[in-house]
Coordinates of C-alpha atoms in Angstrom, one line a residue:
Chain A
X114 CA -41.5 8.2 -28.6
X115 CA -38.1 6.3 -30.0
X116 CA -35.5 5.2 -27.8
X117 CA -32.2 3.9 -28.2
X118 CA -30.2 1.4 -25.8
X119 CA -26.5 1.1 -26.4
X120 CA -24.4 -1.2 -24.3
X121 CA -21.8 -3.6 -25.1
X122 CA -22.8 -6.2 -22.5
X123 CA -25.4 -8.5 -23.8
X124 CA -26.6 -9.3 -20.3
X125 CA -27.4 -5.6 -20.0
X126 CA -29.4 -5.2 -23.4
X127 CA -31.4 -8.5 -22.1
X128 CA -32.2 -6.7 -19.1
X129 CA -33.2 -3.4 -21.0
X130 CA -35.6 -5.6 -23.2
X131 CA -37.1 -7.0 -20.2
X132 CA -37.8 -3.6 -18.8
X133 CA -39.4 -2.2 -21.9
X134 CA -41.6 -5.2 -22.5
X135 CA -44.7 -4.2 -21.5
X136 CA -44.3 -0.2 -22.4
X137 CA -46.7 0.7 -25.0
X138 CA -46.4 3.5 -27.4
X139 CA -42.5 3.5 -27.2
X140 CA -40.4 2.3 -29.7
X141 CA -37.3 0.5 -28.6
X142 CA -34.2 -0.2 -30.6
X143 CA -31.3 -2.2 -28.8
X144 CA -27.5 -2.1 -29.8
X145 CA -24.7 -3.9 -28.4
X146 CA -22.0 -2.6 -31.1
X147 CA -21.0 1.0 -30.9
X148 CA -20.1 1.6 -34.3
X149 CA -23.4 0.4 -35.7
X150 CA -25.1 2.5 -33.1
X151 CA -23.3 5.7 -34.6
X152 CA -25.1 4.7 -37.9
X153 CA -28.3 4.0 -36.2
X154 CA -28.4 7.6 -34.7
X155 CA -27.3 9.2 -37.9
X156 CA -30.0 7.5 -39.8
X157 CA -32.9 7.8 -37.3
X158 CA -34.3 10.2 -35.0
X159 CA -34.3 9.1 -31.2
X160 CA -36.0 11.0 -28.5
X161 CA -33.7 9.5 -25.9
X162 CA -30.5 7.6 -25.9
X163 CA -29.2 5.4 -23.2
X164 CA -25.6 5.1 -23.8
X165 CA -23.1 3.1 -22.0
X166 CA -19.9 4.9 -21.5
X167 CA -17.3 1.8 -20.8
X168 CA -17.2 0.2 -24.4
X169 CA -14.4 -1.2 -26.7
X170 CA -13.4 0.4 -29.9
X171 CA -15.7 3.5 -29.5
X172 CA -16.4 4.7 -25.9
X173 CA -19.6 6.7 -25.0
X174 CA -17.7 9.8 -25.6
X175 CA -16.3 8.7 -28.9
X176 CA -19.9 7.6 -30.1
X177 CA -21.2 11.4 -29.3
X178 CA -18.3 12.8 -31.2
X179 CA -19.3 10.9 -34.2
X180 CA -23.3 11.8 -34.4
X181 CA -24.7 14.6 -36.0
X182 CA -28.0 14.3 -34.3
X183 CA -28.3 16.9 -31.5
X184 CA -32.0 16.9 -30.6
X185 CA -32.1 13.8 -28.8
X186 CA -31.6 13.6 -25.0
X187 CA -28.4 11.6 -24.0
X188 CA -28.2 9.7 -20.8
X189 CA -24.8 8.2 -19.8
X190 CA -24.9 4.8 -18.5
X191 CA -21.7 3.9 -16.2
X192 CA -20.3 1.7 -13.5
X193 CA -18.4 4.7 -12.2
X194 CA -19.9 6.8 -9.2
X195 CA -16.5 9.0 -9.0
X196 CA -13.2 9.9 -10.4
X197 CA -12.3 11.0 -13.8
X198 CA -14.9 9.3 -16.0
X199 CA -17.6 10.4 -13.7
X200 CA -16.2 14.0 -13.7
X201 CA -15.8 14.1 -17.4
X202 CA -19.6 12.8 -17.7
X203 CA -20.8 15.5 -15.4
X204 CA -19.1 18.3 -17.4
X205 CA -20.2 17.2 -20.8
X206 CA -22.5 19.3 -22.7
X207 CA -24.3 16.9 -24.7
X208 CA -25.1 14.3 -21.6
X209 CA -28.3 15.2 -20.1
X210 CA -28.4 12.8 -17.1
X211 CA -26.3 10.1 -15.5
X212 CA -27.4 6.5 -14.6
X213 CA -25.2 4.8 -12.5
X214 CA -25.0 0.9 -12.9
X215 CA -26.5 -1.3 -11.6
X216 CA -29.4 0.5 -13.9
X217 CA -33.0 -0.5 -12.1
X218 CA -36.1 -0.5 -13.9
X219 CA -37.3 2.5 -11.9
X220 CA -34.7 4.7 -13.1
X221 CA -35.3 4.0 -16.5
X222 CA -39.2 4.9 -16.2
X223 CA -38.5 7.9 -14.3
X224 CA -36.1 9.3 -16.9
X225 CA -38.6 8.1 -19.7
X226 CA -41.8 9.9 -18.0
X227 CA -39.6 13.2 -17.5
X228 CA -39.0 13.2 -21.1
X229 CA -42.4 12.4 -22.2
X230 CA -43.8 15.5 -20.1
Chain B
X157 CA 28.9 -30.4 8.7
X158 CA 25.5 -29.3 9.8
X159 CA 23.3 -26.8 10.7
X160 CA 20.8 -27.4 14.0
X161 CA 17.8 -25.4 14.0
X162 CA 15.8 -25.8 17.0
X163 CA 12.3 -24.4 16.3
X164 CA 9.0 -25.5 15.0
X165 CA 8.6 -27.6 11.7
X166 CA 6.7 -24.8 9.9
X167 CA 6.8 -22.6 6.8
X168 CA 9.6 -20.4 8.7
X169 CA 11.8 -23.3 8.9
X170 CA 10.9 -24.6 5.2
X171 CA 12.0 -21.2 4.0
X172 CA 15.4 -21.2 6.0
X173 CA 16.1 -24.7 4.9
X174 CA 15.6 -24.0 1.4
X175 CA 17.6 -20.4 1.7
X176 CA 20.2 -23.2 3.4
X177 CA 20.2 -25.7 0.7
X178 CA 20.9 -23.1 -2.0
X179 CA 24.1 -22.3 -0.1
X180 CA 24.9 -26.1 0.2
X181 CA 24.4 -26.5 3.7
X182 CA 22.8 -29.4 5.6
X183 CA 19.8 -28.4 8.1
X184 CA 18.5 -30.5 10.7
X185 CA 15.3 -29.6 12.7
X186 CA 14.8 -30.6 16.2
X187 CA 12.0 -29.6 18.7
X188 CA 14.1 -31.1 21.7
X189 CA 17.6 -32.0 22.6
X190 CA 16.9 -35.6 23.8
X191 CA 19.7 -37.0 21.2
X192 CA 22.1 -34.3 21.3
X193 CA 25.1 -36.9 22.0
X194 CA 24.1 -38.6 18.6
X195 CA 24.3 -35.4 16.6
X196 CA 26.4 -33.1 18.3
X197 CA 30.0 -34.1 16.7
X198 CA 28.4 -33.4 13.3
X199 CA 27.1 -29.8 14.0
X200 CA 29.1 -26.8 13.0
X201 CA 26.4 -24.2 14.1
X202 CA 23.2 -24.3 16.2
X203 CA 20.3 -21.8 15.5
X204 CA 17.9 -21.5 18.3
X205 CA 14.5 -19.9 17.8
X206 CA 14.1 -17.9 20.8
X207 CA 10.2 -17.6 20.3
X208 CA 9.9 -21.4 20.0
X209 CA 11.9 -21.8 23.1
X210 CA 9.8 -19.2 25.0
X211 CA 6.7 -21.1 24.1
X212 CA 8.4 -24.5 25.2
X213 CA 9.7 -22.8 28.4
X214 CA 13.0 -24.6 27.7
X215 CA 16.7 -23.5 27.5
X216 CA 18.2 -25.0 24.7
X217 CA 21.3 -22.5 24.6
X218 CA 22.1 -23.7 28.2
X219 CA 21.4 -27.2 27.6
X220 CA 24.0 -27.3 24.7
X221 CA 26.5 -25.4 26.7
X222 CA 26.1 -27.7 29.9
X223 CA 26.6 -30.7 27.2
X224 CA 29.9 -29.1 26.2
X225 CA 31.2 -28.7 29.6
X226 CA 30.2 -32.2 30.8
X227 CA 31.8 -33.7 28.0
X228 CA 34.9 -31.3 28.3
X229 CA 34.4 -30.2 24.6
X230 CA 36.7 -26.9 24.6
X231 CA 35.8 -25.8 20.8
X232 CA 32.4 -25.0 21.6
X233 CA 29.9 -24.6 18.5
X234 CA 28.5 -21.1 17.9
X235 CA 24.9 -20.5 18.7
X236 CA 23.0 -17.9 16.9
X237 CA 20.0 -16.8 18.8
X238 CA 16.9 -15.7 16.7
X239 CA 13.7 -14.2 17.4
X240 CA 11.1 -12.0 15.8
X241 CA 11.1 -9.7 19.0
X242 CA 14.4 -7.7 19.1
X243 CA 14.3 -6.6 22.8
X244 CA 16.8 -6.1 25.5
X245 CA 15.1 -8.8 27.2
X246 CA 15.3 -11.5 24.8
X247 CA 18.8 -10.8 23.6
X248 CA 20.0 -10.8 27.4
X249 CA 18.5 -14.1 27.8
X250 CA 20.2 -15.7 25.0
X251 CA 23.8 -14.0 25.7
X252 CA 23.3 -15.0 29.4
X253 CA 22.7 -18.7 28.5
X254 CA 25.8 -18.6 26.2
X255 CA 24.9 -17.7 22.8
X256 CA 27.1 -16.2 20.5
X257 CA 25.1 -13.8 18.3
X258 CA 21.6 -12.3 18.1
X259 CA 19.8 -11.8 14.9
X260 CA 16.2 -10.8 13.6
X261 CA 14.3 -14.1 12.8
X262 CA 13.2 -12.6 9.4
X263 CA 16.5 -11.2 8.5
X264 CA 17.5 -14.1 6.5
X265 CA 20.3 -12.3 4.6
X266 CA 21.9 -11.5 7.8
X267 CA 21.2 -15.0 9.3
X268 CA 22.8 -16.5 5.9
X269 CA 25.8 -14.1 6.0
X270 CA 26.6 -15.0 9.7
X271 CA 26.5 -18.7 8.9
X272 CA 28.6 -18.1 5.7
X273 CA 31.3 -16.2 8.1
X274 CA 31.2 -19.0 10.7
X275 CA 31.5 -21.9 8.1
X276 CA 33.4 -20.6 5.3
X277 CA 35.2 -17.5 6.7
X278 CA 37.4 -16.6 3.6
X279 CA 34.2 -16.2 1.3
X280 CA 33.0 -13.6 3.6
X281 CA 33.2 -11.0 0.8
X282 CA 32.4 -13.2 -2.1
X283 CA 31.2 -11.2 -4.9
X284 CA 32.3 -8.2 -3.5
X285 CA 34.2 -5.4 -5.7
X286 CA 36.7 -3.5 -3.9
X287 CA 38.5 -0.7 -5.9
X288 CA 42.1 0.2 -4.5
X289 CA 43.9 3.3 -5.6
X290 CA 47.3 3.4 -4.2
X291 CA 50.5 4.3 -5.9
X292 CA 52.8 2.6 -3.0
X293 CA 53.3 -0.9 -4.5
X294 CA 53.8 -2.4 -1.3
X295 CA 50.8 -0.9 0.7
X296 CA 48.7 -1.9 -2.3
X297 CA 49.8 -5.4 -2.2
X298 CA 49.0 -5.4 1.4
X299 CA 45.5 -4.1 1.2
X300 CA 44.6 -6.3 -1.7
X301 CA 46.0 -9.4 0.2
X302 CA 43.8 -8.9 3.2
X303 CA 40.8 -8.1 1.1
X304 CA 41.0 -11.0 -1.3
X305 CA 41.8 -13.4 1.8
X306 CA 37.9 -13.0 2.6
X307 CA 37.3 -13.6 -1.1
X308 CA 36.4 -10.1 -2.5
X309 CA 37.6 -9.2 -5.8
X310 CA 39.8 -6.2 -6.0
X311 CA 40.8 -4.0 -8.9
X312 CA 44.0 -2.3 -8.4
X313 CA 45.1 1.5 -9.8
X314 CA 48.2 3.2 -9.1
X315 CA 46.9 6.7 -10.2
X316 CA 43.7 8.5 -9.5
X317 CA 43.0 9.6 -13.1
X318 CA 43.0 5.9 -14.2
X319 CA 40.9 5.0 -11.5
X320 CA 38.3 7.8 -12.3
X321 CA 38.3 6.9 -16.0
X322 CA 37.4 3.6 -15.0
X323 CA 34.8 4.2 -12.5
X324 CA 33.3 6.8 -15.1
X325 CA 32.4 3.4 -17.3
X326 CA 31.2 1.4 -14.5
X327 CA 27.6 1.2 -12.8
X328 CA 27.8 2.3 -9.0
X329 CA 25.9 -1.0 -8.2
X330 CA 28.9 -2.8 -9.3
X331 CA 31.3 -1.3 -7.1
X332 CA 30.8 -1.9 -3.2
X333 CA 33.9 -0.3 -1.9
X334 CA 36.8 2.3 -2.7
X335 CA 39.9 2.8 -0.8
X336 CA 42.1 5.3 -1.8
X337 CA 45.6 6.7 -1.0
X338 CA 45.9 10.7 -0.5
X339 CA 49.5 11.6 -1.4
X340 CA 49.3 10.4 -5.4
X341 CA 50.9 12.0 -8.6
X342 CA 48.4 13.5 -11.0
X343 CA 45.2 13.5 -8.8
X344 CA 45.3 13.8 -5.0
X345 CA 43.0 11.7 -2.9
X346 CA 40.6 14.6 -1.7
X347 CA 40.4 15.7 -5.5
X348 CA 39.7 12.2 -6.4
X349 CA 36.9 11.7 -3.9
X350 CA 35.3 14.9 -5.1
X351 CA 35.2 14.1 -8.7
X352 CA 33.6 10.6 -8.1
X353 CA 31.0 12.1 -6.0
X354 CA 30.3 15.1 -7.8
X355 CA 31.3 14.3 -11.3
X356 CA 30.3 10.8 -11.8
X357 CA 27.5 11.1 -9.1
X358 CA 28.5 8.0 -7.2
X359 CA 26.6 9.0 -3.9
X360 CA 26.2 5.6 -2.2
X361 CA 29.3 3.3 -2.5
X362 CA 31.6 4.0 0.8
X363 CA 35.2 5.3 0.3
X364 CA 38.0 4.6 2.9
X365 CA 40.8 7.4 3.0
X366 CA 44.1 5.7 3.5
X367 CA 47.2 8.1 4.5
X368 CA 50.0 8.8 6.9
X369 CA 49.0 12.6 7.1
X370 CA 48.6 13.6 10.7
X371 CA 47.2 17.0 9.9
X372 CA 43.6 16.9 11.2
X373 CA 42.2 19.5 8.8
X374 CA 43.4 17.5 5.6
X375 CA 41.5 14.6 7.3
X376 CA 38.2 16.8 7.7
X377 CA 38.7 18.0 4.0
X378 CA 38.6 14.5 3.0
X379 CA 35.3 14.0 5.1
X380 CA 33.9 17.0 3.6
X381 CA 34.8 15.9 0.0
X382 CA 32.3 13.0 0.5
X383 CA 34.6 10.1 2.3
X384 CA 33.4 7.8 5.0
X385 CA 36.3 6.5 7.1
X386 CA 40.0 7.0 7.4
X387 CA 42.5 4.7 7.8
X388 CA 46.3 5.7 9.0
X389 CA 49.6 4.4 7.8
X390 CA 51.0 2.4 9.1
X391 CA 48.1 -0.1 8.3
X392 CA 47.0 -2.4 10.7
X393 CA 45.3 -5.5 9.3
X394 CA 42.7 -5.9 12.1
X395 CA 41.8 -2.3 11.7
X396 CA 41.5 -2.6 8.0
X397 CA 39.5 -5.9 8.4
X398 CA 37.2 -4.2 10.9
X399 CA 36.5 -1.0 9.0
X400 CA 35.8 -2.6 5.9
X401 CA 33.6 -5.1 7.3
X402 CA 31.4 -2.5 8.9
X403 CA 31.1 -0.3 5.8
X404 CA 30.5 -3.5 3.8
X405 CA 27.6 -4.6 6.2
X406 CA 26.0 -1.4 5.9
X407 CA 26.3 -1.5 2.2
X408 CA 24.6 -4.9 2.1
X409 CA 21.9 -3.9 4.1
X410 CA 21.0 -0.6 2.3
X411 CA 21.4 -2.5 -1.0
X412 CA 18.6 -5.1 0.2
X413 CA 16.3 -2.4 1.4
X414 CA 16.4 -0.7 -1.8
X415 CA 15.8 -3.9 -3.3
X416 CA 12.9 -4.4 -1.2
X417 CA 11.5 -0.9 -1.3
X418 CA 11.3 -1.5 -5.2
X419 CA 9.7 -4.7 -4.7
X420 CA 7.1 -3.3 -2.5
X421 CA 6.5 -0.5 -4.8
X422 CA 5.9 -2.6 -7.7
X423 CA 3.3 -5.0 -5.7
X424 CA 1.6 -1.8 -4.4
X425 CA 1.2 -0.6 -7.9
X426 CA 0.0 -4.2 -9.2
X427 CA -2.3 -4.2 -6.1
X428 CA -4.2 -1.0 -6.9
X429 CA -4.6 -1.9 -10.5
X430 CA -6.0 -5.3 -9.7
X431 CA -8.5 -3.7 -7.2
X432 CA -9.4 -1.0 -9.9
X433 CA -10.0 -3.5 -12.7
X434 CA -11.7 -6.1 -10.4
X435 CA -14.0 -3.7 -8.8
X436 CA -15.4 -2.6 -12.0
X437 CA -15.9 -5.8 -13.5
X438 CA -17.4 -6.9 -10.3
X439 CA -20.1 -4.5 -10.8
X440 CA -21.4 -5.8 -14.5
X441 CA -23.0 -8.8 -12.9
X442 CA -24.7 -7.0 -10.2
X443 CA -26.5 -4.9 -13.1
X444 CA -28.3 -8.3 -14.0
X445 CA -28.8 -9.7 -10.5
X446 CA -30.4 -6.3 -9.1
X447 CA -32.3 -5.5 -12.1
X448 CA -33.9 -8.8 -12.3
X449 CA -34.7 -9.2 -8.8
X450 CA -36.4 -5.8 -8.8
X451 CA -38.4 -6.8 -12.1
X452 CA -40.0 -9.8 -10.3
X453 CA -40.5 -8.0 -7.0
X454 CA -42.7 -5.4 -8.9
X455 CA -44.9 -8.2 -10.4
X456 CA -48.5 -8.3 -8.4
X457 CA -49.0 -11.9 -8.4
X458 CA -46.0 -13.7 -6.7
X459 CA -46.3 -15.6 -3.6
X460 CA -45.4 -14.0 -0.4
X461 CA -42.3 -16.6 0.7
X462 CA -41.1 -16.0 -3.0
X463 CA -41.5 -12.1 -2.6
X464 CA -39.2 -12.4 0.9
X465 CA -36.7 -14.5 -0.8
X466 CA -36.4 -12.0 -3.6
X467 CA -36.3 -9.1 -1.0
X468 CA -33.2 -11.0 0.6
X469 CA -31.4 -11.4 -2.5
X470 CA -32.1 -7.8 -3.3
X471 CA -30.7 -6.7 0.0
X472 CA -27.6 -9.0 -0.2
X473 CA -26.9 -7.9 -3.7
X474 CA -27.2 -4.3 -2.7
X475 CA -24.7 -4.9 0.4
X476 CA -22.4 -6.3 -2.1
X477 CA -22.7 -3.2 -4.3
X478 CA -22.1 -0.9 -1.5
X479 CA -18.7 -2.9 -0.8
X480 CA -17.8 -2.8 -4.5
X481 CA -18.3 0.9 -4.4
X482 CA -16.3 1.5 -1.5
X483 CA -13.6 -0.7 -2.9
X484 CA -13.9 1.3 -6.1
X485 CA -13.7 4.6 -4.4
X486 CA -10.9 3.7 -2.4
X487 CA -8.8 2.4 -5.5
X488 CA -9.5 5.3 -7.5
X489 CA -8.2 7.5 -4.5
X490 CA -5.4 5.4 -4.4
X491 CA -4.1 4.8 -7.7
X492 CA -3.9 8.8 -8.0
X493 CA -6.6 8.6 -10.3
X494 CA -8.0 11.5 -8.8
X495 CA -8.0 14.5 -11.0
X496 CA -11.1 15.4 -9.9
X497 CA -11.7 19.2 -10.0
X498 CA -11.7 21.5 -7.0
X499 CA -13.9 24.3 -7.5
X500 CA -15.8 27.1 -4.9
X501 CA -18.6 25.4 -3.0
X502 CA -20.8 26.1 -0.3
X503 CA -20.1 23.9 2.2
X504 CA -23.4 24.4 4.2
X505 CA -25.2 23.5 1.1
X506 CA -23.3 20.4 0.6
X507 CA -24.0 19.2 4.4
X508 CA -27.8 20.0 4.1
X509 CA -28.3 18.0 0.9
X510 CA -26.4 14.9 2.6
X511 CA -29.0 15.6 5.7
X512 CA -31.8 15.6 3.5
X513 CA -31.0 12.0 2.5
X514 CA -31.3 11.0 6.3
X515 CA -34.4 12.8 7.2
X516 CA -36.0 10.6 4.4
X517 CA -35.1 7.6 5.9
X518 CA -35.0 8.3 9.5
X519 CA -37.4 5.5 11.0
X520 CA -35.8 5.6 14.3
X521 CA -37.1 8.8 15.2
X522 CA -33.6 10.4 15.6
X523 CA -33.3 14.0 16.5
X524 CA -31.2 15.5 13.7
X525 CA -30.4 19.0 14.2
X526 CA -28.3 21.5 12.2
X527 CA -26.8 24.7 13.0
X528 CA -24.2 27.1 11.3
X529 CA -22.9 30.1 13.0
X530 CA -21.0 31.4 9.9
X531 CA -22.4 33.1 7.0
X532 CA -19.9 32.2 4.4
X533 CA -18.8 28.8 4.1
X534 CA -17.2 28.9 0.6
X535 CA -14.1 26.5 0.4
X536 CA -12.3 24.8 -2.5
X537 CA -13.4 21.4 -2.8
X538 CA -15.3 18.8 -4.8
X539 CA -18.8 18.3 -4.2
X540 CA -19.0 14.5 -5.3
X541 CA -16.1 13.8 -2.9
X542 CA -17.7 15.9 0.2
X543 CA -21.0 14.3 -0.2
X544 CA -19.4 11.0 0.2
X545 CA -17.7 12.3 3.3
X546 CA -21.0 13.5 4.9
X547 CA -23.2 10.6 4.0
X548 CA -20.5 8.3 5.2
X549 CA -20.0 10.1 8.6
X550 CA -24.1 10.9 9.1
X551 CA -24.6 7.1 8.3
X552 CA -22.5 5.9 10.6
X553 CA -23.7 8.2 13.0
X554 CA -27.2 6.9 12.4
X555 CA -26.0 3.0 12.1
X556 CA -24.7 3.4 15.7
X557 CA -27.4 5.7 17.6
X558 CA -30.4 4.2 19.1
X559 CA -34.0 5.1 18.7
X560 CA -34.6 8.6 19.6
X561 CA -31.0 9.7 20.1
X562 CA -29.4 12.7 18.8
X563 CA -27.4 13.6 15.8
X564 CA -26.0 17.4 15.9
X565 CA -24.3 19.0 13.0
X566 CA -22.5 22.1 13.6
X567 CA -20.6 24.5 11.2
X568 CA -18.5 27.2 12.8
X569 CA -15.2 28.9 11.9
X570 CA -12.6 31.2 12.5
X571 CA -10.4 33.5 10.2
X572 CA -8.8 30.6 8.6
X573 CA -10.8 27.5 9.0
X574 CA -14.2 26.2 8.9
X575 CA -15.0 23.3 11.3
X576 CA -17.7 21.1 10.9
X577 CA -18.6 19.0 13.9
X578 CA -21.1 15.7 14.0
X579 CA -22.0 14.7 17.3
X580 CA -24.1 11.7 17.9
X581 CA -25.5 10.0 21.3
X582 CA -24.7 6.6 19.7
X583 CA -22.8 3.4 21.5
X584 CA -19.4 5.1 21.0
X585 CA -16.1 3.7 19.7
X586 CA -14.2 1.3 21.8
X587 CA -10.6 3.1 22.7
X588 CA -8.6 0.1 21.3
X589 CA -10.4 0.8 17.9
X590 CA -9.8 4.4 17.8
X591 CA -6.3 4.3 16.8
X592 CA -6.7 2.4 13.7
X593 CA -10.0 3.9 12.9
X594 CA -8.7 5.9 9.7
X595 CA -6.8 2.8 8.3
X596 CA -8.3 0.8 5.4
X597 CA -8.9 -2.6 6.4
X598 CA -8.6 -1.9 9.9
X599 CA -11.0 -4.3 10.8
X600 CA -12.9 -1.8 12.7
X601 CA -15.9 -2.3 10.7
X602 CA -19.0 -3.0 12.7
X603 CA -22.7 -4.1 12.4
X604 CA -25.1 -1.3 12.7
X605 CA -27.8 -1.4 15.7
X606 CA -30.2 -2.5 13.2
X607 CA -28.0 -5.2 11.6
X608 CA -26.5 -3.0 8.7
X609 CA -23.5 -4.3 7.3
X610 CA -20.0 -2.4 7.1
X611 CA -16.9 -2.8 5.3
X612 CA -14.6 -1.1 7.5
X613 CA -13.7 1.2 4.5
X614 CA -15.7 3.9 5.0
X615 CA -13.7 5.9 7.2
X616 CA -10.5 5.5 5.4
X617 CA -12.3 6.8 2.1
X618 CA -13.3 9.8 4.1
X619 CA -9.8 10.4 5.5
X620 CA -8.3 10.3 2.2
X621 CA -10.7 12.8 0.7
X622 CA -10.4 15.0 3.5
X623 CA -6.7 14.6 2.9
X624 CA -7.1 15.6 -0.8
X625 CA -8.7 18.6 0.7
X626 CA -5.7 19.7 2.8
X627 CA -8.3 19.4 5.7
X628 CA -7.9 17.5 9.1
X629 CA -10.1 15.1 10.5
X630 CA -10.3 14.0 14.4
X631 CA -12.6 11.9 16.5
X632 CA -13.4 11.7 20.1
X633 CA -15.7 8.9 21.5
X634 CA -16.9 7.7 24.6
X635 CA -18.4 4.2 25.0
X636 CA -21.9 4.5 25.6
X637 CA -21.9 7.8 25.4
X638 CA -21.4 8.9 22.1
X639 CA -19.1 10.1 19.2
X640 CA -18.1 13.5 17.6
X641 CA -16.0 13.7 14.4
X642 CA -14.5 17.2 13.8
X643 CA -13.4 18.4 10.2
X644 CA -11.4 21.4 9.5
X645 CA -11.2 22.9 6.0
X646 CA -9.1 26.0 5.2
X647 CA -11.4 28.9 4.4
X648 CA -11.2 30.3 0.9
X649 CA -8.9 33.0 0.5
X650 CA -10.8 36.2 -0.9

């Protein structure tokens, strides 16, 4: 299994790295630059993409627009729990689920195990 | 020449002093009148703070008047009685003692205006622009003279057409009063008023009609055209002065209020934006705090004391998160960032899904009961927002209901409404808190029976969401017995 984490906040990426430290058999890629993440997704095949929505230059929605891939499961990471952004995520065809920040290890593991089945 | 301020040396005084200094007035502040004989000859006005006077059970005004009587001073000084509490009692107290005027303590512009009118009577209307339209030279000169003696600028026109052209090119804010004759060549006074009200769109500047017409219908026509007051010829100086003074002071006050409203609107927008940005950024560091704490708690070989510290960190960070979430909700509801979509939904389903959350954590063995007496509970709503409403109300009910208590949720309806009531057998809400219960930052936030923290924001969010759904919310509570919240939603039209 191959997973990509995209979040412009370095602290969050550090946290995800810690979460995934001991997971065997899963290849994880971490990216803080949304533009680079577009290239990564177009070059490699990921099973799951955890994608932050509020990012500078390219936000999560724009990243999705720019990628050709249509097989990976995309999960949105957002601090919003209501309002316009939240509704937009909910309505988005390409987004499979929403994980609201703060993101706990439990939630990441839940998603990964549901995808592994 | 000095102004005596009798009151506490506090922030109010400092503000008042700087307002006075800006107008070149000297102020002295006293908290008693022990050395009145040393300062009296220097004074031009005394300002007495009624609230200070009351708290010191003194009678400053009376003392000053007594001093004047004892020393046979005939030209007594004006005394302005100020209070933050404008009641008949406090007014009466001031005037009975011998005060000359009563003003709102925080209406600094009126206080300054009053001081100006006493110390510099000829600058009372300084900075004011008055337009006079009068074809009779003698009347025009007379009016201009009276108005100029109080310091106002006068712009004279002998013809309505010329005045109209001038006003057309001038911003209404720069004209404070218009005085116009009626019998004029080219354009009558009434037509002139109609033109400036309707064509130029001046709708706030007061207009005074000057005419020798005794015909009541014509005077009525003038008022109908948009005039504010009427002066009959021959003019009497005092009448002209009193009427103009009243209209101008109203104009001052409305201009001031307009400025204050604009400023408040601006500040409110800044506050909303601040709240929105701030709450979002506050969540980011919590990501690390909560994430890492959880990560360590899950490790097996940590000491039990370390674990309990970590659990406390986790709990506090969780409380903080809840507070931020509530602020975020409130700000997004307030900034009008609320284009959350309304769609057809089944209200009973939403309530049940919220109830399920509570049955899972119900360690107080509270009897949770749900009953619906209607088949169709469709309404137009937003599911996320409504979930928030029921989670909030049910979590309140849970927090404030003791062990083995009851929480009944009942859905009923008639032709037009669906009514949801949530009734608990909890500790109830004190009567004094009910009134402000739905206001944000009401301070009504209470710690739950098991020490659950509360922000006091929850119910204001509930109210806002219900408002967005064009619904109603009401509460009835008896201390020691319980609380019932009732919400009404309008049924979806088929």
